[in-house]
Rosetta silent file (secondary structure, phi, psi, omega in degrees, C-alpha in Angstrom):
SEQUENCE: MTASPIDAFARGFASPLRAIDLILKARGGVRCAALPLAVTALLYAAVVAAALALIWNWRIECTWDFWGPAGAWLAATATYCLTALKWLTLVPCIAIVSYFSFTAVGMLVAAPFNEMLSERIEAHLRGRPAPVPLRLDAVVLCVADTLALLGRQLLYTLLVLPLVLVPVVGAVPLFLVTAWFTALGFADTAMARHYLRPRHKRPAIAEARAELLGAGVALQLLFLIPFAGLLLLPIGVAAGTQWYCARDWKRILAEAGVEPPPGFEAAAGPT
SCORE:     score description
SCORE:     0.000 S_00000001
   1 L     0.000  107.232 -171.303  193.633  156.867  -46.411 S_00000001
   2 L   -70.613  153.011 -179.587  191.612  154.178  -44.431 S_00000001
   3 L   -83.074  151.825 -171.563  193.332  152.879  -41.488 S_00000001
   4 L   -72.269  148.132  157.164  194.752  149.277  -41.016 S_00000001
   5 H   -14.632  -66.573 -161.481  192.706  146.721  -39.140 S_00000001
   6 H   -59.580  -42.433 -172.393  195.528  146.817  -36.398 S_00000001
   7 H   -64.780  -45.135 -172.894  195.593  150.804  -36.151 S_00000001
   8 H   -67.440  -25.492  169.332  191.801  150.846  -36.046 S_00000001
   9 H   -55.054  -62.130 -173.483  191.877  148.181  -33.323 S_00000001
  10 H   -59.563  -30.003 -175.909  194.312  150.260  -31.115 S_00000001
  11 H   -86.624   -0.478 -174.898  192.409  153.173  -31.655 S_00000001
  12 H  -106.868  -21.164  178.834  189.251  151.629  -30.610 S_00000001
  13 H   -79.552  -15.559 -173.629  191.010  150.010  -27.560 S_00000001
  14 L   -92.702   -9.917 -172.161  192.424  153.354  -26.472 S_00000001
  15 H   -55.690  -41.753 -167.576  188.700  154.947  -26.831 S_00000001
  16 H   -75.960    4.787 -175.768  187.735  154.183  -23.206 S_00000001
  17 H   -93.686  -40.376  172.204  190.576  156.485  -21.650 S_00000001
  18 H   -53.456  -36.043  172.679  189.438  159.272  -23.922 S_00000001
  19 H   -57.197  -72.067 -168.191  185.847  158.669  -22.868 S_00000001
  20 H   -44.022  -29.277 -174.252  186.709  159.331  -19.154 S_00000001
  21 H   -85.061  -18.399  174.530  187.957  162.554  -20.009 S_00000001
  22 H   -68.609  -47.012 -160.169  185.072  163.452  -21.945 S_00000001
  23 H   -74.163  -29.813  178.955  182.426  162.549  -19.182 S_00000001
  24 H   -64.633  -33.386 -171.805  184.795  164.959  -16.658 S_00000001
  25 H   -99.907  -15.839 -175.154  184.507  167.815  -19.234 S_00000001
  26 L   -94.167  145.897  167.681  180.796  167.825  -20.632 S_00000001
  27 L   -44.126  124.894  159.919  178.349  169.665  -18.646 S_00000001
  28 L    77.332   16.871  174.140  176.430  167.475  -16.362 S_00000001
  29 H   -54.264  -59.372  172.859  178.605  164.547  -17.636 S_00000001
  30 H   -72.098  -14.055  176.557  179.274  162.916  -14.024 S_00000001
  31 H   -73.223  -58.443 -175.093  175.977  163.668  -12.687 S_00000001
  32 H   -51.917  -37.278  178.098  174.654  161.497  -15.763 S_00000001
  33 L   -85.039   -7.092  163.415  177.164  158.903  -15.507 S_00000001
  34 L   -59.909  -45.959 -175.318  176.368  158.446  -11.711 S_00000001
  35 H   -67.991  -48.460  174.302  172.937  157.588  -12.295 S_00000001
  36 H   -63.558  -45.927 -163.920  173.045  154.416  -14.325 S_00000001
  37 H   -58.528  -58.852 -177.026  176.052  153.393  -12.489 S_00000001
  38 H   -50.436  -42.584  179.540  173.918  153.621   -9.135 S_00000001
  39 H   -61.768  -49.916 -174.142  170.896  151.989  -10.657 S_00000001
  40 H   -78.271  -48.051  171.799  172.812  148.943  -11.975 S_00000001
  41 H   -36.877  -84.010 -164.465  174.914  148.576   -8.980 S_00000001
  42 H   -53.799  -46.227  169.770  171.822  148.345   -6.611 S_00000001
  43 H   -61.782  -30.627  165.749  170.054  146.038   -8.970 S_00000001
  44 H   -73.142  -23.914  173.799  172.718  143.584   -9.158 S_00000001
  45 H   -71.956  -47.877  167.759  173.382  143.896   -5.552 S_00000001
  46 H   -41.489  -68.109 -177.654  169.708  143.178   -4.819 S_00000001
  47 H   -42.754  -66.738  176.862  169.853  140.081   -7.426 S_00000001
  48 H   -46.743  -66.192 -173.182  172.858  138.731   -5.997 S_00000001
  49 H   -46.912  -66.366  179.997  171.966  139.088   -2.452 S_00000001
  50 H   -39.402  -46.460 -160.115  168.610  137.099   -3.300 S_00000001
  51 H   -70.354  -70.913 -172.118  170.555  134.342   -5.108 S_00000001
  52 H   -47.412  -42.756 -172.324  172.720  134.010   -2.246 S_00000001
  53 H   -69.179  -31.169  169.659  169.891  133.980    0.455 S_00000001
  54 H   -68.670  -30.347  169.370  168.132  131.199   -1.662 S_00000001
  55 H   -66.038  -59.467  172.590  171.447  129.261   -1.576 S_00000001
  56 H   -41.930  -46.468  167.150  171.662  129.578    2.015 S_00000001
  57 L   -44.798  -34.205 -161.554  168.076  128.566    2.311 S_00000001
  58 L   -94.874  103.992 -165.166  168.467  125.501    0.608 S_00000001
  59 L   -91.266  125.614 -158.444  169.191  122.928    3.126 S_00000001
  60 L  -119.206   95.714  171.241  170.852  119.894    2.144 S_00000001
  61 L  -130.999  118.065  177.755  170.463  116.662    4.685 S_00000001
  62 L   -81.067  118.981  175.463  171.467  113.183    4.195 S_00000001
  63 L  -123.343  135.455 -177.815  169.452  110.791    6.781 S_00000001
  64 L  -131.014  122.289  175.439  170.439  107.053    6.866 S_00000001
  65 L  -113.505   63.665  161.548  168.335  104.635    9.400 S_00000001
  66 L  -155.262  175.644  170.743  170.993  101.923    9.419 S_00000001
  67 L    76.073   -5.858 -177.126  174.396  101.108   10.191 S_00000001
  68 L    50.728 -153.305 -171.551  173.824  102.929   13.948 S_00000001
  69 H   -36.495  -50.989  173.599  176.573  105.372   14.735 S_00000001
  70 H   -65.734  -28.325  149.448  178.415  104.537   11.545 S_00000001
  71 H   -44.807  -46.339 -175.996  175.427  105.429    9.458 S_00000001
  72 H   -77.436  -47.543 -176.764  174.854  108.683   11.134 S_00000001
  73 H   -59.672  -47.248  166.495  178.617  109.717   10.716 S_00000001
  74 H   -53.689  -38.955  159.564  178.256  108.916    7.009 S_00000001
  75 H   -55.099  -45.419 -177.237  175.016  110.927    6.661 S_00000001
  76 H   -66.907  -34.756 -159.889  176.697  113.823    8.436 S_00000001
  77 H   -76.551  -70.989 -174.985  179.927  113.661    6.238 S_00000001
  78 H   -40.201  -32.106 -175.404  177.565  113.250    2.849 S_00000001
  79 H   -73.775  -53.237 -165.849  175.485  116.314    4.210 S_00000001
  80 H   -68.726  -45.148 -166.276  178.630  118.396    4.802 S_00000001
  81 H   -69.462  -38.134 -175.164  180.369  117.368    1.189 S_00000001
  82 H   -75.276  -29.524  175.291  176.916  118.174   -0.787 S_00000001
  83 H   -60.029  -70.533 -172.296  176.608  121.625    1.202 S_00000001
  84 H   -38.812  -35.837 -173.872  180.225  122.363    0.273 S_00000001
  85 H   -74.231  -38.072 -158.708  179.556  121.211   -3.601 S_00000001
  86 H   -82.811  -36.217 -178.743  176.293  123.335   -3.606 S_00000001
  87 H   -76.154  -40.783 -160.888  178.416  126.781   -2.725 S_00000001
  88 H   -66.499  -12.741 -168.745  181.486  125.811   -4.658 S_00000001
  89 H   -99.538  -50.710  175.662  179.204  125.065   -7.680 S_00000001
  90 H   -82.437  -31.536  174.988  176.575  127.992   -7.637 S_00000001
  91 H   -65.857  -32.100  168.698  178.411  130.779   -6.254 S_00000001
  92 H   -67.082  -25.375 -178.150  180.893  130.551   -9.265 S_00000001
  93 H   -72.076  -63.745 -168.751  177.739  130.079  -11.576 S_00000001
  94 H   -58.987  -25.126  168.989  176.127  133.234  -10.173 S_00000001
  95 H   -60.442  -47.928 -172.687  179.499  135.160  -10.727 S_00000001
  96 H   -71.081  -48.555 -179.342  179.966  133.988  -14.219 S_00000001
  97 H   -67.488  -51.001  177.079  176.247  134.936  -15.216 S_00000001
  98 H   -44.921  -39.474 -166.644  176.704  138.292  -13.357 S_00000001
  99 H   -77.892  -42.464 -172.209  179.774  139.124  -15.373 S_00000001
 100 H   -82.482  -14.996 -173.788  178.690  138.064  -18.842 S_00000001
 101 H  -106.997    3.946 -178.534  174.943  139.646  -18.533 S_00000001
 102 H   -48.546  -56.078 -172.881  176.165  142.833  -16.736 S_00000001
 103 H   -68.299  -34.464 -171.883  176.873  144.986  -19.582 S_00000001
 104 H   -65.844  -54.443 -175.631  173.493  143.882  -21.621 S_00000001
 105 H   -77.540  -37.295 -177.968  170.980  144.332  -18.685 S_00000001
 106 H   -51.889  -36.033 -170.139  172.872  147.396  -17.484 S_00000001
 107 H   -66.359  -43.537  178.216  172.256  148.761  -20.951 S_00000001
 108 H   -71.165  -28.297 -177.219  168.532  148.141  -20.604 S_00000001
 109 H   -81.268  -38.125  178.825  167.853  149.256  -17.219 S_00000001
 110 L   -85.021    8.315 -157.274  170.115  152.310  -17.755 S_00000001
 111 H   -63.044  -43.253  175.473  168.796  153.078  -21.411 S_00000001
 112 H   -63.368  -31.069 -171.897  167.164  156.410  -20.148 S_00000001
 113 H   -86.867  -18.098 -176.274  170.156  157.623  -18.021 S_00000001
 114 H   -78.162  -43.154  175.358  172.557  156.486  -21.079 S_00000001
 115 H   -61.195  -22.683 -172.088  170.493  158.684  -23.532 S_00000001
 116 H   -85.848  -43.657  178.836  170.778  161.750  -21.216 S_00000001
 117 H   -59.787  -54.573 -164.737  174.835  160.956  -20.991 S_00000001
 118 H   -60.446  -23.736  167.376  175.047  160.282  -24.531 S_00000001
 119 H   -79.868  -28.195 -178.645  173.593  164.055  -25.462 S_00000001
 120 H   -66.818  -47.052 -171.957  175.582  165.500  -22.981 S_00000001
 121 H   -71.069  -50.058 -169.436  178.798  163.769  -24.562 S_00000001
 122 H   -67.786  -57.851  169.066  177.682  164.734  -27.937 S_00000001
 123 H   -45.425  -42.546 -172.921  176.728  168.388  -27.190 S_00000001
 124 H   -56.288  -67.572  177.719  180.300  168.735  -25.657 S_00000001
 125 H   -50.851  -38.857 -174.615  181.987  167.217  -28.761 S_00000001
 126 H  -109.309   15.657  163.019  180.166  169.455  -31.151 S_00000001
 127 L    65.036   50.570 -170.640  180.258  172.551  -29.021 S_00000001
 128 L  -137.252  156.183 -178.207  176.758  173.411  -28.492 S_00000001
 129 L   -68.013  159.129 -173.487  174.613  173.460  -25.311 S_00000001
 130 L   -98.211  133.012 -157.124  173.195  170.317  -24.155 S_00000001
 131 L   -58.161  159.208 -157.937  169.373  169.672  -24.813 S_00000001
 132 L  -103.494  -47.203 -168.827  167.334  170.013  -21.494 S_00000001
 133 L   -77.784  137.022  169.902  163.824  167.751  -22.420 S_00000001
 134 L  -100.656  126.620  164.996  164.408  163.943  -22.609 S_00000001
 135 L   -52.777   90.955 -159.934  162.701  162.485  -25.503 S_00000001
 136 H   -50.813  -40.985  177.018  160.317  159.807  -24.638 S_00000001
 137 H   -54.733  -49.309  171.313  160.345  158.551  -28.334 S_00000001
 138 H   -47.462  -57.884 -177.988  164.262  158.402  -28.406 S_00000001
 139 H   -56.902  -41.101 -175.333  164.231  156.483  -24.936 S_00000001
 140 H   -64.011  -66.580 -165.090  161.552  153.925  -26.317 S_00000001
 141 H   -59.789  -23.041  176.606  163.773  153.406  -29.414 S_00000001
 142 H   -65.409  -64.250 -174.006  166.736  153.144  -27.262 S_00000001
 143 H   -71.555  -27.203 -178.988  165.503  150.418  -24.962 S_00000001
 144 H   -76.092  -24.368  170.470  163.688  148.551  -28.140 S_00000001
 145 H   -71.642  -50.875  157.157  167.064  148.545  -29.767 S_00000001
 146 H   -38.434  -57.961 -172.138  168.560  147.161  -26.715 S_00000001
 147 H   -57.734  -38.266  179.650  166.415  144.515  -26.408 S_00000001
 148 H   -65.334  -38.304 -166.068  166.947  143.398  -29.918 S_00000001
 149 H   -60.021  -41.282 -170.702  170.818  143.483  -29.400 S_00000001
 150 H   -78.142   -4.107  157.244  170.409  141.261  -26.371 S_00000001
 151 H   -73.794  -37.210  165.758  168.536  138.711  -27.983 S_00000001
 152 H   -45.580  -46.334 -172.215  171.237  138.708  -30.465 S_00000001
 153 H   -64.131  -48.494  170.493  173.775  138.495  -27.901 S_00000001
 154 H   -50.108  -42.204  169.175  172.075  135.553  -26.395 S_00000001
 155 H   -52.689  -64.629 -163.835  172.145  133.548  -29.697 S_00000001
 156 H   -72.795  -44.869  159.943  175.648  133.834  -30.308 S_00000001
 157 H   -43.084  -52.449  163.864  176.473  133.055  -26.729 S_00000001
 158 H   -55.295  -35.505 -175.414  174.554  129.744  -26.868 S_00000001
 159 H   -70.597  -63.558 -178.864  176.485  129.064  -29.964 S_00000001
 160 H   -57.351  -31.645 -152.352  180.047  129.484  -28.572 S_00000001
 161 H   -47.689  -51.890  162.849  179.053  128.401  -25.214 S_00000001
 162 H   -35.122  -40.061 -166.809  180.210  124.749  -25.809 S_00000001
 163 H   -68.939  -15.723 -166.151  183.762  126.083  -26.816 S_00000001
 164 H   -78.640  -21.586 -179.181  184.076  126.923  -23.129 S_00000001
 165 L   -71.416  -39.947  172.662  184.844  123.158  -22.603 S_00000001
 166 L   -59.256  100.283 -158.608  187.988  123.354  -24.799 S_00000001
 167 L   -52.749  158.822 -168.815  191.004  123.612  -22.638 S_00000001
 168 L    68.310  -65.320 -166.564  193.027  126.724  -22.594 S_00000001
 169 L  -115.529   16.238 -155.118  191.586  128.556  -25.480 S_00000001
 170 L   -93.432  -19.909  168.369  187.935  127.394  -25.254 S_00000001
 171 L   -73.375   -7.784 -175.430  186.876  131.099  -23.157 S_00000001
 172 H   -66.587  -59.939  176.643  188.332  133.106  -26.164 S_00000001
 173 H   -52.386  -42.740  168.868  185.161  132.960  -28.329 S_00000001
 174 H   -52.691  -79.384 -174.148  182.900  133.920  -25.474 S_00000001
 175 H   -17.783  -58.453 -171.430  184.957  136.510  -24.456 S_00000001
 176 H   -56.470  -50.507 -166.927  185.044  137.957  -28.203 S_00000001
 177 H   -62.087  -45.476 -171.587  181.425  137.603  -28.474 S_00000001
 178 H   -64.790  -61.557 -175.105  180.762  139.640  -24.957 S_00000001
 179 H   -35.287  -65.379 -174.317  183.367  142.285  -26.579 S_00000001
 180 H   -68.782  -23.211 -166.673  181.657  142.721  -29.846 S_00000001
 181 H   -90.773  -26.022  172.152  178.137  143.005  -28.425 S_00000001
 182 H   -56.199  -52.494  179.358  179.353  145.268  -25.788 S_00000001
 183 H   -63.679  -32.275  179.073  180.964  147.851  -28.299 S_00000001
 184 H   -60.464  -47.731 -171.232  177.652  147.401  -30.409 S_00000001
 185 H   -67.851  -42.617  168.588  175.414  148.276  -27.536 S_00000001
 186 H   -58.593  -61.686 -178.638  177.317  151.524  -26.546 S_00000001
 187 H   -51.068  -30.647 -164.860  177.430  152.814  -30.247 S_00000001
 188 H   -76.669  -29.946  171.834  173.719  151.863  -30.562 S_00000001
 189 H   -45.081  -44.637 -158.093  172.846  154.467  -27.730 S_00000001
 190 H  -103.106  -31.605  178.098  173.958  157.436  -29.986 S_00000001
 191 H   -82.272  -20.989 -177.518  172.778  155.952  -33.102 S_00000001
 192 H   -86.638  -34.083  168.040  169.355  155.029  -31.704 S_00000001
 193 L   -76.493   11.782  177.671  169.005  158.686  -30.604 S_00000001
 194 L  -127.120   15.665  168.555  169.038  160.037  -33.816 S_00000001
 195 L    67.269   20.537  159.093  166.303  157.264  -35.208 S_00000001
 196 L   -42.561  136.476  160.371  169.069  155.177  -37.019 S_00000001
 197 L  -115.221 -174.052  174.829  167.614  151.812  -37.961 S_00000001
 198 H   -38.905  -64.108  178.922  169.375  148.700  -38.939 S_00000001
 199 H   -35.662  -22.110 -166.984  169.395  149.770  -42.421 S_00000001
 200 H  -108.550  -43.259 -173.569  171.250  153.020  -41.588 S_00000001
 201 H   -57.635  -60.739 -154.322  173.621  150.932  -38.814 S_00000001
 202 H   -55.237  -46.296 -171.967  174.926  148.163  -40.661 S_00000001
 203 H   -63.093  -30.517 -178.197  177.147  150.138  -43.394 S_00000001
 204 H   -65.411  -57.127  178.332  178.705  152.045  -40.443 S_00000001
 205 H   -57.412  -34.597  175.293  179.438  149.172  -38.383 S_00000001
 206 H   -48.270  -49.031 -165.154  180.832  147.263  -41.272 S_00000001
 207 H   -76.493  -15.230 -178.239  183.324  149.783  -42.141 S_00000001
 208 L  -127.860   49.234  160.164  184.683  149.930  -38.205 S_00000001
 209 H   -48.508  -47.996 -163.638  184.595  146.323  -37.150 S_00000001
 210 H   -84.622  -42.079 -177.399  188.155  146.307  -35.948 S_00000001
 211 H   -66.198  -39.853  152.284  187.693  149.642  -34.149 S_00000001
 212 H   -55.564  -54.954  166.268  184.532  148.234  -32.272 S_00000001
 213 H   -44.387  -35.914 -163.611  186.161  145.311  -31.454 S_00000001
 214 H   -80.097  -15.586 -177.280  189.317  146.910  -29.776 S_00000001
 215 H   -90.482  -23.242  179.606  186.829  149.033  -27.725 S_00000001
 216 H   -70.451  -35.951  173.215  184.726  146.028  -26.626 S_00000001
 217 H   -78.552  -22.806  162.992  187.652  144.314  -25.626 S_00000001
 218 H   -65.987  -12.534  168.401  189.034  147.075  -23.593 S_00000001
 219 H   -71.611  -48.623  178.194  185.850  147.453  -22.013 S_00000001
 220 H   -59.025  -38.301 -171.567  185.644  143.839  -21.224 S_00000001
 221 H   -86.155   -8.333  159.390  189.085  143.795  -19.677 S_00000001
 222 H   -56.751  -44.085 -177.359  188.136  147.014  -17.816 S_00000001
 223 H   -75.815  -23.816  179.998  185.210  144.875  -16.195 S_00000001
 224 L   -53.443  -38.085 -166.914  187.989  142.425  -15.070 S_00000001
 225 L   -93.037  108.349 -166.801  189.485  144.895  -12.498 S_00000001
 226 L   -49.823  120.038  169.820  187.504  144.723   -9.308 S_00000001
 227 L    91.230  -34.164 -169.286  185.323  147.694   -8.533 S_00000001
 228 H   -67.961  -31.689 -163.047  186.736  149.699  -11.735 S_00000001
 229 H   -71.504  -11.680  163.719  184.604  147.459  -13.831 S_00000001
 230 H   -63.847  -11.063  167.896  181.340  149.348  -12.423 S_00000001
 231 H   -84.322    7.658  179.356  182.441  152.463  -14.551 S_00000001
 232 H   -47.755  -65.013  177.476  181.926  150.129  -17.366 S_00000001
 233 H   -48.153  -69.277 -175.185  178.444  151.634  -18.406 S_00000001
 234 H   -77.838  -12.546 -178.119  179.218  155.257  -18.514 S_00000001
 235 H   -81.503  -49.247 -171.848  182.860  155.047  -19.890 S_00000001
 236 H   -80.033  -17.946  168.789  181.189  152.879  -22.768 S_00000001
 237 H   -66.486  -65.552 -158.890  178.170  155.311  -23.486 S_00000001
 238 H   -49.006  -62.301 -167.246  180.901  158.210  -23.669 S_00000001
 239 H   -47.639  -53.623 -179.791  183.127  155.808  -25.953 S_00000001
 240 H   -61.805  -28.687 -172.062  180.349  155.021  -28.216 S_00000001
 241 H   -85.545  -29.205 -174.308  178.963  158.346  -28.633 S_00000001
 242 H   -84.408  -39.920 -175.957  182.486  159.863  -29.347 S_00000001
 243 H   -65.057  -28.957  179.668  182.684  156.925  -32.169 S_00000001
 244 H   -66.869  -41.990  173.009  179.110  157.905  -33.567 S_00000001
 245 H   -56.640  -31.215 -168.557  180.240  161.654  -33.655 S_00000001
 246 L   -96.176   -1.485  173.439  183.652  160.759  -35.768 S_00000001
 247 L   -82.044  155.313  177.688  181.711  158.970  -38.325 S_00000001
 248 L   -96.236   74.961 -170.980  180.953  160.635  -41.699 S_00000001
 249 H   -50.896  -37.834 -161.479  177.488  159.764  -41.907 S_00000001
 250 H   -87.093   -7.461  177.261  176.238  161.522  -44.970 S_00000001
 251 H   -82.243  -49.720  179.360  179.278  159.889  -47.155 S_00000001
 252 H   -36.179  -69.223 -170.723  178.363  156.492  -45.009 S_00000001
 253 H   -69.547  -26.443 -178.252  174.678  156.547  -46.177 S_00000001
 254 H   -70.556  -38.555  178.105  175.131  157.846  -49.559 S_00000001
 255 H   -63.488  -22.781  171.087  177.443  155.154  -50.475 S_00000001
 256 H   -91.746   -6.945  160.736  174.975  152.546  -49.097 S_00000001
 257 L    83.849   38.866 -174.799  172.483  153.976  -51.150 S_00000001
 258 L  -140.076  114.999  176.190  170.213  154.521  -47.855 S_00000001
 259 L   -61.379  120.761  177.604  167.913  157.731  -47.012 S_00000001
 260 L   -55.936  141.283  162.850  168.755  159.383  -43.860 S_00000001
 261 L   -32.306  163.285  161.446  165.957  159.669  -41.040 S_00000001
 262 L   -79.192  139.370 -171.613  164.098  163.057  -41.294 S_00000001
 263 L    63.273   30.221 -169.474  166.239  166.048  -39.972 S_00000001
 264 H   -80.643  -27.407 -156.428  169.260  163.664  -39.566 S_00000001
 265 H   -83.971  -17.356  174.852  171.952  165.632  -41.512 S_00000001
 266 H   -59.868  -50.825 -165.061  170.941  168.610  -38.873 S_00000001
 267 H   -84.146  -21.524 -155.424  171.630  166.751  -35.935 S_00000001
 268 L  -138.607  163.733 -179.926  174.475  164.444  -36.770 S_00000001
 269 L   148.167  177.209  178.307  178.000  164.369  -38.896 S_00000001
 270 L   -57.129  140.965  169.371  181.616  164.329  -38.450 S_00000001
 271 L   -79.332    0.000    0.000  183.088  166.369  -35.701 S_00000001
């Protein structure tokens, strides 16, 4: 019996909690989770520090050569106000850009590490040893699919961005778009490892929209918690891998009339 959209959404919303347990129990899971976390945090720290340094070095000075002392006072006041406006405007912009780009950029930068973590989570779920070698072709495919997903997210973000100006509910569409593509990105890590292409992914995504959206909303809410948001990447990868392993891919591909990739049935299937 197919679960209702509300039940599916609730199951997806709870998936990050189950993912934490998977990371702790999977062999090498904590180590693989720490690597992308460290890389992404250092990258964003460097970018934000560079942006703040540029703002600091951007001097705004108003000089008036008339009205004597009154003109000098007005110039100093204007300089102070413009400098304050500079910080009040640009710092929130940096924070907003960092928030809405952290997941997508983190998935791109940490793709090789996420691939390793996904392998170990899947090995734990299926009760077999985790593979040691890192397959370069799978990593390249993960990066390529992440770039394509990032492009789609950027397009949809630009489409809903003007709605932010609507009072009260204006930010909801942007939040939902970010949540949706967050869930897709994490689920895509496991799918790309098994060489699934868009024709393979679409039917699975279509029947699990509510569950994926629930997971994405939970992950984005996690990102709102100071510091805890840094755990978003490994938790998301684990949750996405768990979602992948729970699919009946043989049925999904058969019903869609799509041929699976070579050797797919030996590597994938419901747990």
